[in-house]
CSV table of C-alpha atoms and ligand atoms in Angstrom, one decimal:
chain,number,residue,atom,x,y,z
A,20,MET,CA,-43.1,-6.5,-46.4
A,21,ASP,CA,-42.9,-6.2,-42.6
A,22,LEU,CA,-40.4,-9.0,-41.6
A,23,THR,CA,-40.9,-8.4,-37.9
A,24,ARG,CA,-44.2,-10.3,-38.3
A,25,PHE,CA,-42.1,-13.4,-38.9
A,26,ILE,CA,-39.8,-13.1,-35.9
A,27,ARG,CA,-41.2,-14.7,-32.7
A,28,ASP,CA,-40.0,-13.5,-29.3
A,29,ILE,CA,-39.4,-16.4,-26.8
A,30,PRO,CA,-38.9,-15.0,-23.3
A,31,ASP,CA,-36.4,-16.7,-21.0
A,32,PHE,CA,-34.8,-18.9,-23.6
A,33,PRO,CA,-32.2,-20.4,-23.4
A,34,LYS,CA,-32.0,-18.9,-19.9
A,35,PRO,CA,-34.0,-16.5,-17.7
A,36,GLY,CA,-33.8,-12.8,-18.8
A,37,ILE,CA,-33.0,-13.5,-22.5
A,38,VAL,CA,-35.6,-12.8,-25.1
A,39,PHE,CA,-34.7,-15.2,-27.9
A,40,LYS,CA,-35.4,-14.0,-31.4
A,41,ASP,CA,-36.9,-17.1,-33.1
A,42,ILE,CA,-36.4,-17.0,-36.9
A,43,THR,CA,-38.2,-20.3,-37.7
A,44,PRO,CA,-41.5,-18.5,-38.6
A,45,LEU,CA,-39.6,-16.6,-41.3
A,46,LEU,CA,-37.9,-19.8,-42.6
A,47,ALA,CA,-41.4,-21.3,-42.8
A,48,GLU,CA,-42.8,-18.6,-45.0
A,49,PRO,CA,-41.0,-18.8,-48.4
A,50,ARG,CA,-42.1,-15.2,-49.4
A,51,ALA,CA,-40.7,-13.7,-46.3
A,52,PHE,CA,-37.5,-15.8,-46.5
A,53,HIS,CA,-37.0,-14.9,-50.1
A,54,TYR,CA,-37.7,-11.2,-49.3
A,55,ALA,CA,-35.1,-11.2,-46.5
A,56,VAL,CA,-32.4,-12.8,-48.8
A,57,GLU,CA,-33.2,-10.4,-51.6
A,58,ARG,CA,-32.9,-7.4,-49.2
A,59,LEU,CA,-29.5,-8.6,-48.1
A,60,ALA,CA,-28.4,-9.3,-51.7
A,61,GLU,CA,-29.6,-5.8,-52.8
A,62,HIS,CA,-27.3,-4.2,-50.2
A,63,TYR,CA,-24.2,-6.2,-51.3
A,64,VAL,CA,-24.7,-6.8,-55.0
A,65,HIS,CA,-22.6,-3.7,-55.8
A,66,HIS,CA,-19.9,-4.4,-53.1
A,67,GLU,CA,-16.7,-6.1,-54.2
A,68,ILE,CA,-16.9,-9.4,-52.4
A,69,GLN,CA,-15.1,-12.6,-53.1
A,70,VAL,CA,-16.5,-14.9,-50.4
A,71,VAL,CA,-19.6,-15.2,-48.3
A,72,ALA,CA,-18.7,-16.8,-44.9
A,73,SER,CA,-20.7,-17.7,-41.8
A,74,ALA,CA,-20.3,-19.3,-38.4
A,75,GLU,CA,-22.6,-22.2,-37.5
A,76,ALA,CA,-25.4,-22.8,-37.2
A,77,ARG,CA,-28.3,-20.4,-37.9
A,78,GLY,CA,-26.1,-18.1,-40.0
A,79,PHE,CA,-25.8,-20.9,-42.5
A,80,LEU,CA,-29.5,-20.7,-43.2
A,81,PHE,CA,-29.0,-17.2,-44.7
A,82,ALA,CA,-25.5,-17.4,-45.9
A,83,ALA,CA,-26.2,-20.3,-48.3
A,84,PRO,CA,-29.0,-18.6,-50.2
A,85,LEU,CA,-27.2,-15.3,-50.2
A,86,ALA,CA,-24.0,-16.8,-51.6
A,87,LEU,CA,-25.9,-18.5,-54.4
A,88,ARG,CA,-27.8,-15.2,-55.1
A,89,LEU,CA,-24.5,-13.3,-55.2
A,90,ASN,CA,-22.8,-16.1,-57.1
A,91,LYS,CA,-20.0,-16.3,-54.6
A,92,PRO,CA,-18.2,-19.1,-52.8
A,93,LEU,CA,-19.7,-20.1,-49.5
A,94,VAL,CA,-17.3,-20.8,-46.6
A,95,PRO,CA,-18.5,-22.3,-43.3
A,96,LEU,CA,-16.8,-21.5,-40.0
A,97,ARG,CA,-17.4,-24.4,-37.7
A,98,LYS,CA,-17.0,-25.7,-34.2
A,99,PRO,CA,-14.0,-28.0,-33.5
A,100,GLY,CA,-14.0,-31.4,-34.9
A,101,LYS,CA,-16.5,-30.8,-37.7
A,102,LEU,CA,-14.3,-29.8,-40.7
A,103,PRO,CA,-12.5,-32.8,-42.2
A,104,TYR,CA,-9.4,-31.1,-43.8
A,105,LYS,CA,-6.6,-29.0,-42.2
A,106,THR,CA,-7.9,-25.9,-40.4
A,107,HIS,CA,-7.1,-22.5,-39.0
A,108,ALA,CA,-8.5,-22.3,-35.5
A,109,LEU,CA,-9.4,-19.4,-33.1
A,110,ARG,CA,-10.4,-19.6,-29.5
A,111,TYR,CA,-12.4,-16.8,-28.0
A,112,ASP,CA,-14.0,-15.9,-24.7
A,113,LEU,CA,-17.6,-16.3,-23.9
A,114,GLU,CA,-19.6,-14.9,-20.9
A,115,TYR,CA,-18.9,-18.3,-19.3
A,116,GLY,CA,-15.9,-20.2,-20.6
A,117,SER,CA,-14.6,-20.1,-24.1
A,118,ALA,CA,-15.4,-21.4,-27.6
A,119,GLU,CA,-13.5,-22.2,-30.8
A,120,LEU,CA,-14.1,-21.7,-34.5
A,121,GLN,CA,-12.3,-23.4,-37.3
A,122,LEU,CA,-11.9,-22.8,-41.0
A,123,HIS,CA,-10.3,-24.9,-43.8
A,124,ILE,CA,-6.8,-23.6,-44.6
A,125,ASP,CA,-7.6,-23.4,-48.3
A,126,ALA,CA,-11.0,-21.7,-47.9
A,127,ILE,CA,-9.8,-18.1,-48.2
A,128,GLU,CA,-7.4,-16.8,-50.9
A,129,PRO,CA,-4.8,-14.3,-49.6
A,130,GLY,CA,-6.5,-10.8,-49.5
A,131,ALA,CA,-9.9,-12.1,-50.3
A,132,ARG,CA,-12.7,-9.7,-49.5
A,133,VAL,CA,-15.2,-11.5,-47.2
A,134,LEU,CA,-18.8,-10.9,-46.3
A,135,LEU,CA,-19.7,-12.4,-42.9
A,136,LEU,CA,-23.3,-13.2,-42.1
A,137,ASP,CA,-25.2,-14.3,-39.0
A,138,ASP,CA,-28.9,-14.3,-38.0
A,139,VAL,CA,-28.6,-12.2,-34.9
A,140,LEU,CA,-26.1,-9.5,-33.7
A,141,ALA,CA,-26.2,-9.6,-29.9
A,142,THR,CA,-23.0,-8.7,-28.0
A,143,GLY,CA,-21.0,-9.2,-31.2
A,144,GLY,CA,-18.6,-11.7,-29.6
A,145,THR,CA,-19.2,-14.4,-32.2
A,146,MET,CA,-18.9,-12.1,-35.2
A,147,GLU,CA,-15.7,-10.5,-33.8
A,148,ALA,CA,-14.2,-13.9,-33.4
A,149,SER,CA,-15.2,-14.8,-37.0
A,150,CYS,CA,-13.5,-11.6,-38.3
A,151,ARG,CA,-10.4,-12.5,-36.4
A,152,LEU,CA,-10.4,-16.0,-37.9
A,153,ILE,CA,-10.9,-14.6,-41.4
A,154,ALA,CA,-7.9,-12.3,-40.8
A,155,GLN,CA,-5.8,-15.2,-39.5
A,156,ALA,CA,-6.6,-17.1,-42.7
A,157,GLY,CA,-5.4,-14.1,-44.8
A,158,GLY,CA,-8.8,-12.6,-45.7
A,159,LYS,CA,-10.3,-9.2,-45.1
A,160,THR,CA,-13.8,-8.8,-43.7
A,161,ILE,CA,-15.5,-6.0,-45.6
A,162,GLY,CA,-19.0,-6.4,-44.2
A,163,CYS,CA,-20.8,-8.0,-41.3
A,164,ALA,CA,-24.5,-8.6,-42.1
A,165,PHE,CA,-27.3,-9.7,-39.9
A,166,LEU,CA,-31.0,-10.4,-40.2
A,167,ILE,CA,-31.6,-9.0,-36.7
A,168,GLU,CA,-29.5,-6.5,-34.6
A,169,LEU,CA,-30.2,-6.1,-30.9
A,170,MET,CA,-29.2,-2.4,-30.7
A,171,PHE,CA,-29.3,-2.1,-26.9
A,172,LEU,CA,-26.3,-4.6,-26.6
A,173,GLY,CA,-24.1,-2.3,-28.7
A,174,GLY,CA,-22.5,-5.2,-30.6
A,175,ARG,CA,-21.7,-3.1,-33.7
A,176,GLU,CA,-19.2,-1.0,-31.6
A,177,LYS,CA,-17.1,-4.2,-31.2
A,178,LEU,CA,-17.0,-4.8,-34.9
A,179,ARG,CA,-15.5,-1.4,-35.9
A,180,PRO,CA,-14.2,-0.5,-38.4
A,181,CYS,CA,-16.1,-3.2,-40.3
A,182,GLU,CA,-19.3,-2.1,-42.0
A,183,VAL,CA,-22.4,-3.5,-40.2
A,184,PHE,CA,-25.7,-4.0,-42.0
A,185,SER,CA,-28.9,-5.4,-40.4
A,186,LEU,CA,-32.4,-5.8,-41.8
A,187,LEU,CA,-34.2,-5.5,-38.5
A,188,GLN,CA,-33.2,-3.5,-35.4
A,189,TYR,CA,-34.6,-3.9,-31.9
B,224,AMP,P1,-23.3,-12.7,-29.8
B,224,AMP,O1,-23.5,-12.3,-28.4
B,224,AMP,O2,-23.5,-11.5,-30.8
B,224,AMP,O3,-21.9,-13.3,-29.9
B,224,AMP,O4,-24.3,-13.8,-30.1
B,224,AMP,C1,-24.0,-15.1,-30.1
B,224,AMP,C2,-24.9,-16.0,-31.0
B,224,AMP,O5,-26.0,-16.2,-30.3
B,224,AMP,C3,-25.2,-15.3,-32.3
B,224,AMP,O6,-24.8,-16.2,-33.3
B,224,AMP,C4,-26.7,-15.2,-32.3
B,224,AMP,O7,-27.2,-15.8,-33.4
B,224,AMP,C5,-27.2,-15.9,-31.0
B,224,AMP,N1,-28.0,-15.0,-30.2
B,224,AMP,C6,-27.6,-14.2,-29.2
B,224,AMP,N2,-28.6,-13.6,-28.6
B,224,AMP,C7,-29.7,-14.0,-29.3
B,224,AMP,C8,-31.1,-13.7,-29.1
B,224,AMP,N3,-31.6,-12.9,-28.2
B,224,AMP,N4,-32.0,-14.4,-30.0
B,224,AMP,C9,-31.5,-15.2,-30.9
B,224,AMP,N5,-30.2,-15.5,-31.1
B,224,AMP,C10,-29.3,-14.9,-30.3
């Protein structure tokens, strides 16, 4: 199945010069959504993974069905003020300003092997921060998975030595 048929390019969103990869057509087509999750599962089913984790928000849409499919715990990485229990926190720099991600302190067992997932790999800044937060919590990121990779931005370099896997490359 050609998943690119279900990715819609939206030029100049959210700002001029950015071509936004809109995944909502894929979410709206159960056969395509199912196929995408199966392809991700196929890649990781023989990896030793203890946890599937993802930063909000669109990553959750793929992390949840993948965690169920792999029969692994799902751990959300969230923006400040969203998680109700005690948290680990990590601040990271964005192009303009900074952002923070949080994780419940009991979400990751010491040494747990974590698969991180997001919808799009752009510059890799968000995923790099997620990896650092997992490390801070005592886990080890063994893979970074994406539905879409924007190759021309070179995000995977930033994620070395972590294994990077993407279903679609642009
Ligand atoms: P990154 O630059 O890799 O840190 O990307 C930041 C976040 O923005 C990621 O979670 C992506 O889901 C999202 N994102 C970045 N660029 C795009 C794009 N062109 N289309 C859709 N989502 C994007």
